[in-house]
Short mmCIF file of C-alpha atoms in Angstrom, two decimals:
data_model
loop_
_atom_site.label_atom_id
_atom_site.label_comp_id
_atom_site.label_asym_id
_atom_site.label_seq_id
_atom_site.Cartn_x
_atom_site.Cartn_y
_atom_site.Cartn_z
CA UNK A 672 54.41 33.38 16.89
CA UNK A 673 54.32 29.79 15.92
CA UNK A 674 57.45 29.43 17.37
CA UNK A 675 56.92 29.73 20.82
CA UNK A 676 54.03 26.73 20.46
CA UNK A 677 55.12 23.96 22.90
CA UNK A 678 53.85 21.09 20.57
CA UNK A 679 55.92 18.44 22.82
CA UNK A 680 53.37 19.78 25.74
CA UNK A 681 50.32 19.04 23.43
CA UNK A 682 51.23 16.03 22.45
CA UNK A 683 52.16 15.31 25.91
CA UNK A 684 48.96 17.07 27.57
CA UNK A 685 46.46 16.50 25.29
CA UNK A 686 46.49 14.16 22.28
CA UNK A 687 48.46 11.65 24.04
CA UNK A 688 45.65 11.61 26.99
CA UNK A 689 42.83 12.17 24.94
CA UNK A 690 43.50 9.80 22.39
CA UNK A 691 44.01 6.61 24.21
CA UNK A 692 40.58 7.86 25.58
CA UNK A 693 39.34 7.41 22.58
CA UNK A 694 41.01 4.64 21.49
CA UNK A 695 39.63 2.82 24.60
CA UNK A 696 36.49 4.12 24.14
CA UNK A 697 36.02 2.83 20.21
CA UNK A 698 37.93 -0.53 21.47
CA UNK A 699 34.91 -0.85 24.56
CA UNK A 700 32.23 0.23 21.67
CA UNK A 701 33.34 -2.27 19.27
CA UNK A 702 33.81 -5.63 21.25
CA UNK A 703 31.26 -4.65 23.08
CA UNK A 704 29.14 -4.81 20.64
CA UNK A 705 30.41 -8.16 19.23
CA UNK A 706 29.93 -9.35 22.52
CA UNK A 707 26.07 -8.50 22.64
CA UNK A 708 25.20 -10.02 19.25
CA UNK A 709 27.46 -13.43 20.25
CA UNK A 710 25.00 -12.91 23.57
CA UNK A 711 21.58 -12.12 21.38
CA UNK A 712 22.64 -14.94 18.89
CA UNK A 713 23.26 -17.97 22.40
CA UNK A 714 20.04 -16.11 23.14
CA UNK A 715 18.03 -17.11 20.58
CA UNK A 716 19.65 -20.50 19.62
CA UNK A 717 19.00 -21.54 23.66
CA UNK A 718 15.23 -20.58 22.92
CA UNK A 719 15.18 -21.87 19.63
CA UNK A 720 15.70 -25.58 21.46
CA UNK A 721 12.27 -24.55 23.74
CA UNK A 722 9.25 -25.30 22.43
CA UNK A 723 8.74 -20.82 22.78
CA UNK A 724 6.92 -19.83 19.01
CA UNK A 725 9.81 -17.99 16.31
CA UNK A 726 7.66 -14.89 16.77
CA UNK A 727 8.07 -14.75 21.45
CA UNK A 728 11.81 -15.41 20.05
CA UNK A 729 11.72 -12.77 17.85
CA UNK A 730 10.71 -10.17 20.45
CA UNK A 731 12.87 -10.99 23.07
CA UNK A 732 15.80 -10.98 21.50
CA UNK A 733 14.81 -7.59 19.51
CA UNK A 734 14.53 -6.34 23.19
CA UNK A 735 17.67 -7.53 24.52
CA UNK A 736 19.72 -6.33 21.29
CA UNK A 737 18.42 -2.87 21.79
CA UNK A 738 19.23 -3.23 26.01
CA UNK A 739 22.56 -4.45 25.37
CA UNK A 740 23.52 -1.89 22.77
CA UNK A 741 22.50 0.71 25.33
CA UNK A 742 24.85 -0.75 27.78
CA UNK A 743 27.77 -0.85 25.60
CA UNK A 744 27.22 3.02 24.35
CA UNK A 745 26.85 3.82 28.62
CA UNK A 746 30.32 2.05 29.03
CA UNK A 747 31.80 3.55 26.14
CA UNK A 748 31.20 6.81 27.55
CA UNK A 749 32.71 6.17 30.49
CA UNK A 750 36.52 6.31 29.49
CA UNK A 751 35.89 9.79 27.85
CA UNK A 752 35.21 11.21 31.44
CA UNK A 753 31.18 10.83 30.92
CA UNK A 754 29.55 11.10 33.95
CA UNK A 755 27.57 7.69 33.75
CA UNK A 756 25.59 8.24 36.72
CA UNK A 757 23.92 11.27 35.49
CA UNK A 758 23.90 10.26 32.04
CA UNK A 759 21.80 7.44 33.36
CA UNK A 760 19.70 9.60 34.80
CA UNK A 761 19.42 12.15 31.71
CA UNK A 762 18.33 9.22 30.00
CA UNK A 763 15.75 8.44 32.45
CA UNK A 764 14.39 11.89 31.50
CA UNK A 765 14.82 12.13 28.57
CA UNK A 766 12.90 8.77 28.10
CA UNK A 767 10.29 10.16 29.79
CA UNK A 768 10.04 13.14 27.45
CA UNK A 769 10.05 11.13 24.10
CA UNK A 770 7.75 8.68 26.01
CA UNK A 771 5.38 11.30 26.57
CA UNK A 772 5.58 12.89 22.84
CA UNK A 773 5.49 9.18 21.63
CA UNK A 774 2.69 7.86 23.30
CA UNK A 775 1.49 5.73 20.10
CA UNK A 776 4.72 3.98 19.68
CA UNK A 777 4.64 3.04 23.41
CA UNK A 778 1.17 2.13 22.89
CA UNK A 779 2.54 0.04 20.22
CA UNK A 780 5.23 -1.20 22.00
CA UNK A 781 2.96 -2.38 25.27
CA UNK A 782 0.71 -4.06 22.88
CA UNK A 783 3.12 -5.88 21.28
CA UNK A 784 4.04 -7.63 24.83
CA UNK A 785 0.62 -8.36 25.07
CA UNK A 786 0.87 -10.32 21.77
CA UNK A 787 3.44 -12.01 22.62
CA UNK A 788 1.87 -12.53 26.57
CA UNK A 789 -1.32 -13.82 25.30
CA UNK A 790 -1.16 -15.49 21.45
CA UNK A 791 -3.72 -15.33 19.92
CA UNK A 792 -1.93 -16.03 17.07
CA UNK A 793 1.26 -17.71 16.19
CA UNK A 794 4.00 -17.18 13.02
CA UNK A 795 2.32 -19.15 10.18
CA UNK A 796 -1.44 -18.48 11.32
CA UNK A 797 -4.04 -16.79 8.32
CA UNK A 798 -5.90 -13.85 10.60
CA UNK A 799 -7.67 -10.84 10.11
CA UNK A 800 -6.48 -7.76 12.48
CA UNK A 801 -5.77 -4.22 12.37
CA UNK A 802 -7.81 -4.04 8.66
CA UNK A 803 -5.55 -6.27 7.36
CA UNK A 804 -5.38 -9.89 5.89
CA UNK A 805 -2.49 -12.48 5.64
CA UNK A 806 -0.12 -14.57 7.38
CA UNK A 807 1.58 -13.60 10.58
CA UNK A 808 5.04 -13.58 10.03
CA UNK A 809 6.68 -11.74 12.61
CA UNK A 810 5.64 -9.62 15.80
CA UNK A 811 8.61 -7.43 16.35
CA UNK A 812 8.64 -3.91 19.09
CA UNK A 813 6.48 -2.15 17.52
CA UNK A 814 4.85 -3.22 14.41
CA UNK A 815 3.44 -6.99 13.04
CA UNK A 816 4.24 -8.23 9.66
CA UNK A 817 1.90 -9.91 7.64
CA UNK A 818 2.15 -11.78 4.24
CA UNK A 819 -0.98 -11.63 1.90
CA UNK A 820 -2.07 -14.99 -0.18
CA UNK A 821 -0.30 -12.60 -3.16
CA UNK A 822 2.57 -12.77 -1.41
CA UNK A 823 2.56 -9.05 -0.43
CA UNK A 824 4.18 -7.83 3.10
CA UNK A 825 1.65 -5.88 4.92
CA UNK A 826 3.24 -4.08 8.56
CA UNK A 827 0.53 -2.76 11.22
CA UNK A 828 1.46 -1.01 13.98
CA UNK A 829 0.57 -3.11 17.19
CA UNK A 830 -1.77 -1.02 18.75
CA UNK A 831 -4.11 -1.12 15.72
CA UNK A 832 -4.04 -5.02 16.24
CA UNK A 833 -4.46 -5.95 19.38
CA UNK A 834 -6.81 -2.76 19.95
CA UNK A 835 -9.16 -4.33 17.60
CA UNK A 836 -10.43 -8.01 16.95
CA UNK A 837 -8.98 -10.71 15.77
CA UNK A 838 -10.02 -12.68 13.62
CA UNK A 839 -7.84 -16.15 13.51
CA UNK A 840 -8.60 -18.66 10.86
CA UNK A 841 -5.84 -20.82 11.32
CA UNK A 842 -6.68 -21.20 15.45
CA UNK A 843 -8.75 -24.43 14.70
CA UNK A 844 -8.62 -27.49 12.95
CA UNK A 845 -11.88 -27.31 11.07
CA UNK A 846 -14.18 -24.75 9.54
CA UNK A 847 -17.39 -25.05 8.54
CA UNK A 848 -17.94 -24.05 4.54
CA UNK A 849 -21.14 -21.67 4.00
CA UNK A 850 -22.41 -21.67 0.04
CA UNK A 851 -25.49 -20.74 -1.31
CA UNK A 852 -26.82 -22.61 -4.67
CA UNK A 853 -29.81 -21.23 -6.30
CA UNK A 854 -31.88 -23.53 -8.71
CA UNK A 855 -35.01 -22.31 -11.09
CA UNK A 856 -38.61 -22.45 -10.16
CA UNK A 857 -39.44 -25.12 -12.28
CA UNK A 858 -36.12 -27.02 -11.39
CA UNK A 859 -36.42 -30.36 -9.84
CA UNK A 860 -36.50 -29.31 -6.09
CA UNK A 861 -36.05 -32.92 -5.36
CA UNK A 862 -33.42 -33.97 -8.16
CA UNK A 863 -31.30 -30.91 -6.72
CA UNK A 864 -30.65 -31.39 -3.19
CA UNK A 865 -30.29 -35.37 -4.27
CA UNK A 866 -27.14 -33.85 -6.62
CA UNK A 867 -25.79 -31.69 -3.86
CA UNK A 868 -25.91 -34.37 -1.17
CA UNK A 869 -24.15 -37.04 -3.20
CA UNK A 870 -21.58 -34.51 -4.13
CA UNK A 871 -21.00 -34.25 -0.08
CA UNK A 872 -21.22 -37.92 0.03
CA UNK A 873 -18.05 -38.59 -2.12
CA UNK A 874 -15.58 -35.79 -1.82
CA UNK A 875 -13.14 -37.13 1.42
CA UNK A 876 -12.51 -33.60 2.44
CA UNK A 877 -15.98 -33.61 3.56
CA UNK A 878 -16.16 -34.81 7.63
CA UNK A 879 -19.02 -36.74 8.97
CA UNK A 880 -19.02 -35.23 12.53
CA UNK A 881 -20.22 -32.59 12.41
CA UNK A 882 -23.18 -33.92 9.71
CA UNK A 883 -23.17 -31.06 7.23
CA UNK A 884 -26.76 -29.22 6.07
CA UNK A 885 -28.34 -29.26 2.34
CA UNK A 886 -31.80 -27.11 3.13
CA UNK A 887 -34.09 -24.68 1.36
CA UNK A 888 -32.81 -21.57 2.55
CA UNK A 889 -35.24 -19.00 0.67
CA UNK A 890 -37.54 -18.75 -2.13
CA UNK A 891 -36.19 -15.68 -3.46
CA UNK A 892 -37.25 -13.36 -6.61
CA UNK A 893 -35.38 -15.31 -9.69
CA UNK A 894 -34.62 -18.43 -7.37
CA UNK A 895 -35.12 -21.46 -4.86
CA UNK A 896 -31.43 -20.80 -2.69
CA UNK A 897 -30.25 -23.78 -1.01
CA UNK A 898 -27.75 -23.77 2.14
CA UNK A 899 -24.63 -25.83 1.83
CA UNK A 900 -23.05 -26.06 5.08
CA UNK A 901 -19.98 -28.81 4.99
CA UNK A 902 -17.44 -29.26 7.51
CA UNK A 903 -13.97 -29.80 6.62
CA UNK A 904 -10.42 -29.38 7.73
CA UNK A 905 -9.00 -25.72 7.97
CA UNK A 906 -6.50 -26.82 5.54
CA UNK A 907 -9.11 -27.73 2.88
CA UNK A 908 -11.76 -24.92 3.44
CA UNK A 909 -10.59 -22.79 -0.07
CA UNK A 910 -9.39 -25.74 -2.19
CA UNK A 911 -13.20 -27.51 -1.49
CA UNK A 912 -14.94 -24.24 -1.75
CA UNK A 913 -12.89 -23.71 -5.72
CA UNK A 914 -14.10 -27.49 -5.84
CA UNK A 915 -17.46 -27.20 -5.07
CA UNK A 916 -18.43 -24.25 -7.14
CA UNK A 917 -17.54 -25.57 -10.33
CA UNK A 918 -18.86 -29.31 -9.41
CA UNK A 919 -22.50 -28.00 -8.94
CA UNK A 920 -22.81 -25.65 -11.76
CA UNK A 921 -21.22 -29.55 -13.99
CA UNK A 922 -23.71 -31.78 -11.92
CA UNK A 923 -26.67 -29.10 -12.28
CA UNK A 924 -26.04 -29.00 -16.04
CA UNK A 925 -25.88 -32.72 -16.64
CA UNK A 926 -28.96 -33.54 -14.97
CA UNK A 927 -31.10 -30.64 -16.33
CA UNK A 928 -31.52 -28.75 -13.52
CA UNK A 929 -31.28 -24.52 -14.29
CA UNK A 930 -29.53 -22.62 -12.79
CA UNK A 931 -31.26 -18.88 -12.98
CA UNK A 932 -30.25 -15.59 -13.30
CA UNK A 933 -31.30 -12.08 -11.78
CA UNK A 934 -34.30 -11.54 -14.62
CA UNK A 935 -37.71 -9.56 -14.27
CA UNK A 936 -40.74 -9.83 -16.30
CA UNK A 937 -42.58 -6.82 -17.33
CA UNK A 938 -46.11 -6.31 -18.16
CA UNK A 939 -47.44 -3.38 -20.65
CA UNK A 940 -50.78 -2.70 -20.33
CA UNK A 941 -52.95 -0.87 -23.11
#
């Protein structure tokens, strides 16, 4: 039965014609896709030269690699006899469908444009968004990356980011420092606030415009609390506020002045 198998007409009829398909088709997949990473790499060198943030770069070119890859699997297809046309338009649908059963990652997707469309923060910036806290690092299609001060990477979706506030830390150039310093009742009231504003006086960091604010803030139940409200350059805010804590409670116990603890007296009666 094998015998009367015309292999000369297979090979002639149908390996020969359906693997140069093939052939053509991987060749077209291959260099094509060569070609769109030389065209996403021009891409991003030409807006590396701009003055366009790492993280805008990031995104567009993310976009682009995934359009162009598309286009190269489309033209693949088309040696192989694939109705491009209507595959087009399958895809249309069938974009539609997963759209529709992926709403969040579209949602994440359209509100990582709007990051990138509005800034409100830039690759390098400390914020606060989406419950998390760290660096920005990169915005890419659908999630953010973030780098915590213990050098942990933290990704949040988009959506939960720009869907919530933002809190941006790094967005000016000064902050104003907020400490509270509690002295005992029979401190030197006088003698403490003295301390305190010489401190202010001689560290640098400190800025003179804005003045900053040394002021009884509350007679509370184990202390007087004073308000310490410097201003000084983003940059400095946590290195002055290490600073300042451990200045005070030195200065406070050269001069005499007590610093109190939480304590309660108690009276038994007979």
């Amino acid at each position: 039965m094998l015998e009367n198998i015309d292999y000369q007409a297979i090979i002639n009829d149908i390996l020969l014609p359906w693997g140069s398909k093939i052939l053509m088709a991987l060749v077209i997949f291959f260099i094509g896709r060569l070609v769109a990473k030389g065209i996403v790499r021009v891409t991003e060198k030409v807006l590396g030269r701009s003055k366009l943030d790492t993280m805008i770069i990031g995104f567009i070119t993310s976009i682009l690699s995934a359009v162009l890859i598309l286009i190269v699997i489309i033209a693949a297809l088309e040696p192989l006899g694939v109705d491009t046309t209507s595959l087009v338009a399958l895809i249309g649908a069938a974009g539609l469908a997963i759209g529709l059963a992926l709403q969040d990652s579209l949602k994440n997707f359209a509100a990582g444009f709007m990051l990138i469309l509005f800034r409100p923060f830039k690759e390098g910036d400390f914020i606060e968004a989406g419950g998390a806290t760290g660096v920005a690092e990169k915005v890419s299609i659908l999630t953010t990356i973030m780098r915590t001060v213990d050098n942990r990477e933290i990704i949040v979706p988009n959506g939960n980011i720009f869907g919530n506030n933002i809190t941006n830390f790094s967005a000016r150039d000064t902050r104003r420092v907020d400490m509270v310093f509690g002295i005992g009742y029979d401190a030197d009231l006088k003698l403490a606030k003295q301390l305190l504003c010489e401190m202010l006086e001689n560290d640098e960091r400190v800025l003179k415009d804005p003045a900053y604010v040394v002021a009884v803030s509350e007679l509370a139940d184990s202390s007087v609390n004073f308000v310490v409200r410097p201003w000084v350059k983003s940059s400095d805010y946590w290195p002055f506020f290490f600073d300042m804590q451990e200045q005070v409670k030195l200065r406070f116990d050269e001069a005499g002045v007590s610093i109190p603890f939480p304590q309660m007296d108690v009276h038994i009666q007979q």
